[in-house]
Amino acid sequence: MEELYRRHASVVLAYLRGLTRDQHQAEDLMQETFVRATRALGGYRGGSPRAWLLAIARTTFLDAVRRRTETPVSELPDEGTRDPDVVERLTVQRVLARLSEPHRTVLVLRDELGLPYADIADAIGRSLGATKVLIHRARKAFRATYELEAGHD
Protein backbone atom coordinates (compact mmCIF):
# COMPACT_ATOMS: atom_id res chain seq x y z
CA MET A 1 0.00 0.00 0.00
CA GLU A 2 2.92 2.34 0.64
CA GLU A 3 4.03 1.95 -2.95
CA LEU A 4 0.50 2.70 -4.22
CA TYR A 5 0.41 5.78 -2.03
CA ARG A 6 3.80 7.04 -3.22
CA ARG A 7 2.94 6.50 -6.87
CA HIS A 8 -0.64 7.74 -6.94
CA ALA A 9 -1.31 10.09 -4.00
CA SER A 10 -0.59 13.23 -6.03
CA VAL A 11 -2.99 12.18 -8.81
CA VAL A 12 -5.71 11.22 -6.33
CA LEU A 13 -5.26 14.54 -4.50
CA ALA A 14 -5.37 16.54 -7.75
CA TYR A 15 -8.51 14.68 -8.81
CA LEU A 16 -10.25 15.32 -5.49
CA ARG A 17 -9.12 18.95 -5.47
CA GLY A 18 -10.65 19.29 -8.93
CA LEU A 19 -13.94 17.90 -7.64
CA THR A 20 -14.10 19.79 -4.35
CA ARG A 21 -12.19 22.96 -5.21
CA ASP A 22 -11.03 22.89 -1.58
CA GLN A 23 -7.49 21.80 -0.65
CA HIS A 24 -8.33 20.76 2.93
CA GLN A 25 -11.39 18.78 1.97
CA ALA A 26 -9.45 17.13 -0.86
CA GLU A 27 -6.69 16.11 1.58
CA ASP A 28 -9.25 14.63 3.99
CA LEU A 29 -10.95 12.73 1.17
CA MET A 30 -7.61 11.49 -0.13
CA GLN A 31 -6.78 10.02 3.27
CA GLU A 32 -10.21 8.38 3.40
CA THR A 33 -9.65 7.04 -0.11
CA PHE A 34 -6.44 5.30 0.92
CA VAL A 35 -8.05 3.94 4.09
CA ARG A 36 -10.82 2.44 1.94
CA ALA A 37 -8.28 1.15 -0.57
CA THR A 38 -6.36 -0.58 2.22
CA ARG A 39 -9.55 -2.28 3.38
CA ALA A 40 -10.48 -3.26 -0.19
CA LEU A 41 -7.03 -4.45 -1.25
CA GLY A 42 -8.10 -8.10 -1.03
CA GLY A 43 -10.79 -7.43 -3.64
CA TYR A 44 -8.45 -5.72 -6.11
CA ARG A 45 -8.62 -7.68 -9.36
CA GLY A 46 -5.69 -6.17 -11.17
CA GLY A 47 -5.79 -3.66 -13.98
CA SER A 48 -4.76 -0.06 -13.58
CA PRO A 49 -4.11 0.74 -9.90
CA ARG A 50 -4.59 4.43 -10.68
CA ALA A 51 -8.05 3.82 -12.16
CA TRP A 52 -8.92 1.61 -9.16
CA LEU A 53 -7.85 4.33 -6.71
CA LEU A 54 -9.68 7.05 -8.66
CA ALA A 55 -12.85 4.96 -8.59
CA ILE A 56 -12.52 4.69 -4.81
CA ALA A 57 -11.82 8.44 -4.61
CA ARG A 58 -14.95 9.17 -6.64
CA THR A 59 -17.07 7.02 -4.34
CA THR A 60 -15.49 8.68 -1.31
CA PHE A 61 -16.31 12.11 -2.76
CA LEU A 62 -19.91 11.14 -3.54
CA ASP A 63 -20.37 9.69 -0.05
CA ALA A 64 -19.10 12.95 1.43
CA VAL A 65 -21.53 14.94 -0.71
CA ARG A 66 -24.41 12.74 0.45
CA ARG A 67 -23.42 13.26 4.09
CA ARG A 68 -23.38 17.03 3.76
CA THR A 69 -26.38 19.29 3.49
CA GLU A 70 -24.57 21.69 1.19
CA THR A 71 -22.70 21.00 -2.02
CA PRO A 72 -18.92 21.12 -1.48
CA VAL A 73 -18.42 22.81 -4.83
CA SER A 74 -20.19 26.04 -4.01
CA GLU A 75 -20.06 29.23 -5.97
CA LEU A 76 -16.60 30.71 -5.82
CA PRO A 77 -16.45 34.29 -4.67
CA ASP A 78 -15.47 37.03 -7.07
CA GLU A 79 -11.97 37.97 -5.99
CA GLY A 80 -12.33 41.53 -7.30
CA THR A 81 -9.22 41.26 -9.43
CA ARG A 82 -8.59 42.66 -12.87
CA ASP A 83 -5.68 40.32 -13.67
CA PRO A 84 -6.88 38.48 -16.81
CA ASP A 85 -5.20 35.20 -15.80
CA VAL A 86 -6.80 35.22 -12.36
CA VAL A 87 -10.19 36.20 -13.79
CA GLU A 88 -9.96 33.37 -16.32
CA ARG A 89 -8.99 30.82 -13.66
CA LEU A 90 -11.88 31.91 -11.42
CA THR A 91 -14.29 31.77 -14.35
CA VAL A 92 -13.19 28.23 -15.19
CA GLN A 93 -13.58 27.20 -11.54
CA ARG A 94 -17.08 28.70 -11.36
CA VAL A 95 -18.08 26.95 -14.59
CA LEU A 96 -16.75 23.59 -13.35
CA ALA A 97 -18.62 24.07 -10.07
CA ARG A 98 -21.88 24.47 -12.01
CA LEU A 99 -21.48 21.27 -14.00
CA SER A 100 -23.00 17.98 -12.92
CA GLU A 101 -20.75 15.64 -10.95
CA PRO A 102 -20.24 13.20 -13.87
CA HIS A 103 -19.29 16.02 -16.23
CA ARG A 104 -16.97 17.64 -13.69
CA THR A 105 -15.38 14.27 -12.93
CA VAL A 106 -14.50 13.37 -16.52
CA LEU A 107 -13.24 16.86 -17.32
CA VAL A 108 -10.95 16.87 -14.29
CA LEU A 109 -9.67 13.38 -15.11
CA ARG A 110 -9.10 14.08 -18.80
CA ASP A 111 -8.29 17.76 -19.10
CA GLU A 112 -6.66 18.56 -15.77
CA LEU A 113 -4.96 15.24 -15.04
CA GLY A 114 -4.50 14.06 -18.63
CA LEU A 115 -5.60 10.49 -17.96
CA PRO A 116 -6.13 8.18 -20.93
CA TYR A 117 -9.73 7.46 -21.90
CA ALA A 118 -9.39 3.80 -20.88
CA ASP A 119 -8.30 4.75 -17.33
CA ILE A 120 -11.19 7.19 -17.06
CA ALA A 121 -13.61 4.50 -18.22
CA ASP A 122 -12.25 2.15 -15.54
CA ALA A 123 -12.45 4.84 -12.86
CA ILE A 124 -16.08 5.74 -13.57
CA GLY A 125 -17.23 2.23 -14.39
CA ARG A 126 -18.35 2.84 -17.98
CA SER A 127 -17.39 1.44 -21.34
CA LEU A 128 -14.76 3.23 -23.38
CA GLY A 129 -17.36 4.39 -25.91
CA ALA A 130 -19.73 5.69 -23.22
CA THR A 131 -16.82 7.49 -21.58
CA LYS A 132 -15.87 9.24 -24.81
CA VAL A 133 -19.47 10.33 -25.32
CA LEU A 134 -19.65 11.59 -21.72
CA ILE A 135 -16.45 13.60 -22.16
CA HIS A 136 -17.78 15.09 -25.40
CA ARG A 137 -21.03 16.08 -23.68
CA ALA A 138 -19.15 17.43 -20.67
CA ARG A 139 -17.03 19.65 -22.91
CA LYS A 140 -20.14 20.84 -24.71
CA ALA A 141 -21.82 21.66 -21.37
CA PHE A 142 -18.66 23.40 -20.17
CA ARG A 143 -18.51 25.50 -23.34
CA ALA A 144 -22.16 26.55 -23.06
CA THR A 145 -21.85 27.38 -19.37
CA TYR A 146 -18.58 29.20 -19.96
CA GLU A 147 -20.15 31.40 -22.61
CA LEU A 148 -22.96 32.32 -20.22
CA GLU A 149 -20.50 32.98 -17.38
CA ALA A 150 -18.13 35.04 -19.51
CA GLY A 151 -21.06 37.00 -20.91
CA HIS A 152 -21.94 38.23 -17.41
CA ASP A 153 -18.51 39.83 -16.92
XYZ file of N, CA and C in Angstrom:
459
model
N 0.828 -1.194 0.000
C 0.000 0.000 0.000
C 0.873 1.259 0.000
N 2.026 1.175 0.647
C 2.921 2.340 0.643
C 3.336 2.719 -0.772
N 3.622 1.705 -1.566
C 4.035 1.950 -2.952
C 2.889 2.593 -3.747
N 1.669 2.098 -3.557
C 0.500 2.701 -4.219
C 0.355 4.160 -3.811
N 0.534 4.413 -2.528
C 0.413 5.779 -2.027
C 1.475 6.676 -2.668
N 2.714 6.228 -2.647
C 3.799 7.043 -3.221
C 3.569 7.334 -4.700
N 3.109 6.340 -5.423
C 2.936 6.497 -6.866
C 1.702 7.304 -7.252
N 0.640 7.212 -6.474
C -0.644 7.744 -6.939
C -1.279 8.813 -6.048
N -0.690 9.112 -4.917
C -1.309 10.090 -4.003
C -1.476 11.451 -4.665
N -0.486 11.891 -5.427
C -0.588 13.227 -6.027
C -1.712 13.286 -7.063
N -1.915 12.206 -7.819
C -2.989 12.180 -8.811
C -4.349 12.129 -8.114
N -4.450 11.313 -7.074
C -5.709 11.221 -6.326
C -6.035 12.576 -5.695
N -5.039 13.228 -5.110
C -5.264 14.543 -4.501
C -5.679 15.566 -5.554
N -5.014 15.582 -6.691
C -5.367 16.539 -7.753
C -6.788 16.295 -8.242
N -7.150 15.033 -8.384
C -8.510 14.683 -8.809
C -9.536 15.176 -7.799
N -9.304 14.905 -6.528
C -10.252 15.324 -5.494
C -10.285 16.841 -5.344
N -9.145 17.488 -5.506
C -9.123 18.953 -5.466
C -9.931 19.513 -6.626
N -9.860 18.859 -7.785
C -10.653 19.290 -8.932
C -12.146 19.133 -8.687
N -12.530 18.103 -7.944
C -13.945 17.896 -7.637
C -14.446 18.834 -6.543
N -13.639 19.018 -5.511
C -14.103 19.788 -4.351
C -13.783 21.266 -4.437
N -12.701 21.589 -5.146
C -12.189 22.964 -5.205
C -11.811 23.473 -3.819
N -11.406 22.547 -2.951
C -11.029 22.894 -1.578
C -9.864 21.983 -1.176
N -8.704 22.574 -0.946
C -7.490 21.801 -0.652
C -7.654 20.937 0.605
N -8.203 21.506 1.668
C -8.326 20.761 2.928
C -9.306 19.599 2.796
N -10.424 19.854 2.168
C -11.394 18.775 1.971
C -10.801 17.697 1.070
N -10.077 18.093 0.038
C -9.448 17.125 -0.855
C -8.435 16.260 -0.100
N -7.665 16.876 0.788
C -6.692 16.111 1.579
C -7.404 15.110 2.489
N -8.477 15.544 3.128
C -9.248 14.631 3.988
C -9.813 13.464 3.180
N -10.371 13.777 2.012
C -10.951 12.731 1.168
C -9.874 11.797 0.609
N -8.692 12.339 0.352
C -7.606 11.492 -0.128
C -7.221 10.478 0.952
N -7.118 10.939 2.175
C -6.782 10.022 3.269
C -7.855 8.940 3.409
N -9.113 9.344 3.326
C -10.211 8.383 3.403
C -10.154 7.405 2.227
N -9.780 7.899 1.067
C -9.645 7.042 -0.113
C -8.620 5.940 0.135
N -7.475 6.299 0.688
C -6.440 5.297 0.919
C -6.796 4.357 2.077
N -7.555 4.839 3.045
C -8.052 3.942 4.094
C -8.981 2.903 3.467
N -9.895 3.360 2.614
C -10.816 2.443 1.938
C -10.066 1.487 1.014
N -9.057 2.007 0.327
C -8.278 1.152 -0.568
C -7.554 0.064 0.220
N -7.032 0.405 1.382
C -6.361 -0.582 2.217
C -7.336 -1.686 2.616
N -8.537 -1.294 2.996
C -9.552 -2.279 3.381
C -9.989 -3.139 2.192
N -9.976 -2.559 1.000
C -10.476 -3.258 -0.192
C -9.374 -3.964 -0.980
N -8.150 -3.905 -0.504
C -7.027 -4.450 -1.249
C -7.213 -5.922 -1.612
N -7.857 -6.690 -0.751
C -8.104 -8.099 -1.035
C -9.020 -8.306 -2.226
N -9.863 -7.322 -2.518
C -10.789 -7.431 -3.642
C -10.256 -6.847 -4.938
N -9.043 -6.314 -4.912
C -8.446 -5.718 -6.113
C -8.174 -6.815 -7.128
N -8.695 -6.639 -8.336
C -8.623 -7.679 -9.363
C -7.573 -7.393 -10.428
N -6.699 -6.496 -10.175
C -5.689 -6.166 -11.171
C -6.145 -5.010 -12.040
N -5.476 -4.799 -13.132
C -5.788 -3.655 -13.978
C -5.005 -2.446 -13.513
N -5.453 -1.297 -13.920
C -4.763 -0.056 -13.582
C -4.992 0.306 -12.119
N -3.928 0.347 -11.305
C -4.106 0.736 -9.903
C -4.589 2.182 -9.786
N -4.157 3.036 -10.714
C -4.586 4.435 -10.677
C -6.093 4.528 -10.904
N -6.609 3.811 -11.889
C -8.052 3.824 -12.157
C -8.821 3.261 -10.965
N -8.289 2.206 -10.343
C -8.922 1.613 -9.163
C -8.983 2.633 -8.017
N -7.879 3.324 -7.773
C -7.854 4.331 -6.705
C -8.768 5.514 -7.021
N -8.809 5.924 -8.288
C -9.678 7.045 -8.662
C -11.151 6.665 -8.529
N -11.475 5.409 -8.799
C -12.855 4.957 -8.593
C -13.209 5.007 -7.105
N -12.285 4.602 -6.254
C -12.516 4.688 -4.810
C -12.624 6.151 -4.382
N -11.774 7.005 -4.937
C -11.820 8.440 -4.611
C -13.156 9.049 -5.021
N -13.655 8.655 -6.169
C -14.950 9.171 -6.641
C -16.068 8.755 -5.688
N -16.059 7.499 -5.285
C -17.068 7.018 -4.342
C -16.945 7.745 -3.006
N -15.727 7.955 -2.560
C -15.487 8.681 -1.309
C -16.042 10.102 -1.406
N -15.792 10.762 -2.532
C -16.312 12.109 -2.757
C -17.841 12.109 -2.740
N -18.446 11.189 -3.480
C -19.913 11.138 -3.542
C -20.520 10.837 -2.181
N -19.892 9.962 -1.410
C -20.374 9.686 -0.055
C -20.303 10.937 0.815
N -19.234 11.711 0.663
C -19.095 12.953 1.431
C -20.174 13.953 1.042
N -20.483 14.023 -0.247
C -21.532 14.939 -0.714
C -22.877 14.523 -0.119
N -23.142 13.228 -0.104
C -24.409 12.741 0.451
C -24.530 13.023 1.936
N -23.407 13.002 2.645
C -23.423 13.261 4.093
C -23.642 14.736 4.431
N -23.288 15.585 3.498
C -23.383 17.028 3.758
C -24.720 17.583 3.296
N -25.137 18.655 3.919
C -26.379 19.290 3.492
C -26.127 20.289 2.375
N -24.904 20.750 2.256
C -24.570 21.689 1.189
C -23.618 21.027 0.218
N -23.596 21.518 -0.991
C -22.701 20.997 -2.017
C -21.295 21.519 -1.750
N -20.270 20.655 -1.772
C -18.919 21.124 -1.481
C -18.320 21.992 -2.570
N -18.936 22.001 -3.741
C -18.415 22.813 -4.831
C -19.316 24.033 -4.993
N -19.308 24.876 -4.004
C -20.187 26.038 -4.013
C -19.651 27.112 -4.944
N -20.473 28.097 -5.144
C -20.056 29.226 -5.970
C -18.782 29.836 -5.404
N -17.846 30.100 -6.245
C -16.602 30.711 -5.815
C -16.790 32.226 -5.782
N -16.276 32.854 -4.767
C -16.450 34.292 -4.669
C -15.666 35.031 -5.740
N -16.194 36.173 -6.145
C -15.465 37.027 -7.071
C -14.335 37.666 -6.285
N -13.129 37.478 -6.730
C -11.968 37.965 -5.994
C -11.703 39.452 -6.223
N -12.486 40.101 -7.081
C -12.329 41.530 -7.299
C -11.022 41.895 -8.002
N -10.484 40.998 -8.747
C -9.223 41.262 -9.432
C -9.475 41.615 -10.884
N -8.530 42.316 -11.451
C -8.594 42.660 -12.873
C -7.543 41.884 -13.666
N -6.696 41.113 -12.995
C -5.679 40.322 -13.671
C -6.379 39.307 -14.564
N -6.159 39.367 -15.892
C -6.877 38.481 -16.811
C -6.657 36.994 -16.528
N -5.452 36.610 -16.106
C -5.196 35.198 -15.802
C -5.986 34.736 -14.589
N -6.054 35.565 -13.577
C -6.802 35.216 -12.362
C -8.294 35.186 -12.666
N -8.774 36.157 -13.412
C -10.190 36.202 -13.787
C -10.557 34.945 -14.582
N -9.707 34.561 -15.522
C -9.962 33.369 -16.319
C -10.001 32.119 -15.450
N -9.037 31.986 -14.542
C -8.986 30.823 -13.658
C -10.241 30.751 -12.788
N -10.659 31.885 -12.242
C -11.876 31.911 -11.417
C -13.118 31.585 -12.241
N -13.154 32.074 -13.473
C -14.288 31.771 -14.349
C -14.358 30.277 -14.628
N -13.230 29.673 -14.938
C -13.191 28.232 -15.195
C -13.636 27.466 -13.953
N -13.182 27.876 -12.781
C -13.578 27.199 -11.537
C -15.083 27.331 -11.289
N -15.636 28.515 -11.539
C -17.082 28.698 -11.355
C -17.868 27.833 -12.330
N -17.396 27.763 -13.574
C -18.078 26.949 -14.586
C -18.020 25.476 -14.180
N -16.857 24.988 -13.788
C -16.746 23.593 -13.350
C -17.668 23.309 -12.165
N -17.772 24.255 -11.245
C -18.623 24.069 -10.066
C -20.094 23.941 -10.450
N -20.480 24.525 -11.568
C -21.879 24.472 -12.006
C -22.222 23.206 -12.775
N -21.224 22.485 -13.231
C -21.481 21.268 -14.003
C -21.939 20.134 -13.089
N -22.599 19.167 -13.681
C -23.000 17.983 -12.922
C -21.751 17.223 -12.485
N -21.888 16.400 -11.461
C -20.746 15.641 -10.951
C -20.113 14.761 -12.035
N -20.894 14.026 -12.837
C -20.238 13.202 -13.872
C -19.451 14.034 -14.887
N -20.000 15.170 -15.281
C -19.290 16.025 -16.235
C -18.020 16.594 -15.610
N -18.133 17.082 -14.382
C -16.969 17.638 -13.693
C -15.898 16.558 -13.525
N -16.320 15.363 -13.154
C -15.379 14.268 -12.934
C -14.567 13.962 -14.185
N -15.242 13.754 -15.310
C -14.503 13.372 -16.520
C -13.625 14.504 -17.041
N -14.066 15.745 -16.874
C -13.235 16.861 -17.324
C -11.982 16.991 -16.470
N -12.126 16.810 -15.172
C -10.954 16.868 -14.290
C -9.994 15.730 -14.640
N -10.528 14.526 -14.806
C -9.669 13.384 -15.112
C -8.955 13.531 -16.454
N -9.679 13.996 -17.453
C -9.098 14.076 -18.796
C -8.292 15.351 -19.005
N -8.908 16.497 -18.723
C -8.295 17.764 -19.103
C -7.341 18.330 -18.061
N -7.585 18.066 -16.786
C -6.660 18.557 -15.766
C -5.568 17.542 -15.468
N -5.939 16.259 -15.391
C -4.956 15.237 -15.037
C -4.384 14.515 -16.249
N -5.016 14.655 -17.415
C -4.502 14.063 -18.632
C -4.553 12.544 -18.681
N -5.502 11.944 -17.965
C -5.597 10.489 -17.963
C -6.088 9.973 -19.312
N -5.631 8.795 -19.700
C -6.131 8.179 -20.934
C -7.609 7.811 -20.791
N -8.300 7.780 -21.913
C -9.732 7.459 -21.902
C -10.007 6.122 -21.220
N -9.170 5.137 -21.467
C -9.388 3.803 -20.883
C -9.330 3.855 -19.351
N -8.388 4.629 -18.793
C -8.298 4.749 -17.330
C -9.517 5.477 -16.772
N -9.991 6.469 -17.501
C -11.187 7.193 -17.058
C -12.388 6.255 -17.073
N -12.507 5.462 -18.127
C -13.607 4.500 -18.220
C -13.571 3.533 -17.037
N -12.385 3.039 -16.693
C -12.252 2.145 -15.539
C -12.643 2.856 -14.246
N -12.202 4.102 -14.101
C -12.453 4.843 -12.862
C -13.931 5.137 -12.650
N -14.663 5.384 -13.732
C -16.078 5.738 -13.573
C -17.004 4.563 -13.838
N -16.429 3.428 -14.203
C -17.233 2.226 -14.393
C -18.112 2.233 -15.628
N -17.608 2.805 -16.711
C -18.352 2.840 -17.976
C -17.498 2.254 -19.083
N -18.137 1.934 -20.188
C -17.393 1.436 -21.342
C -16.576 2.579 -21.935
N -15.594 2.226 -22.742
C -14.757 3.233 -23.382
C -15.595 4.155 -24.268
N -16.508 3.578 -25.041
C -17.365 4.395 -25.911
C -18.252 5.342 -25.122
N -18.862 4.839 -24.063
C -19.730 5.686 -23.225
C -18.921 6.794 -22.553
N -17.685 6.483 -22.210
C -16.820 7.488 -21.580
C -16.478 8.598 -22.569
N -16.176 8.231 -23.791
C -15.866 9.242 -24.807
C -17.071 10.136 -25.082
N -18.248 9.547 -25.120
C -19.467 10.325 -25.320
C -19.680 11.267 -24.137
N -19.482 10.759 -22.912
C -19.647 11.586 -21.716
C -18.678 12.757 -21.720
N -17.436 12.518 -22.100
C -16.446 13.599 -22.162
C -16.849 14.628 -23.213
N -17.317 14.161 -24.357
C -17.778 15.086 -25.401
C -18.924 15.956 -24.867
N -19.888 15.336 -24.223
C -21.031 16.081 -23.677
C -20.606 17.016 -22.551
N -19.647 16.577 -21.757
C -19.149 17.428 -20.672
C -18.471 18.675 -21.237
N -17.693 18.492 -22.283
C -17.033 19.650 -22.905
C -18.049 20.588 -23.527
N -19.076 20.025 -24.123
C -20.144 20.845 -24.711
C -20.870 21.641 -23.614
N -21.169 20.980 -22.494
C -21.823 21.659 -21.367
C -20.903 22.723 -20.779
N -19.617 22.419 -20.683
C -18.660 23.396 -20.174
C -18.638 24.626 -21.070
N -18.554 24.392 -22.375
C -18.506 25.496 -23.336
C -19.735 26.394 -23.212
N -20.912 25.777 -23.153
C -22.156 26.552 -23.055
C -22.208 27.341 -21.753
N -21.830 26.702 -20.670
C -21.845 27.376 -19.366
C -20.790 28.469 -19.322
N -19.636 28.207 -19.920
C -18.576 29.199 -19.957
C -19.021 30.446 -20.707
N -19.674 30.253 -21.830
C -20.146 31.401 -22.609
C -21.140 32.236 -21.820
N -22.017 31.573 -21.070
C -22.958 32.319 -20.219
C -22.213 33.062 -19.109
N -21.272 32.387 -18.477
C -20.502 32.975 -17.378
C -19.669 34.154 -17.867
N -18.981 33.978 -18.968
C -18.128 35.042 -19.506
C -18.960 36.215 -20.002
N -20.176 35.937 -20.442
C -21.058 37.000 -20.915
C -21.537 37.920 -19.803
N -21.497 37.416 -18.553
C -21.937 38.228 -17.413
C -20.856 39.164 -16.922
N -19.614 38.975 -17.395
C -18.515 39.826 -16.918
C -18.451 41.133 -17.645
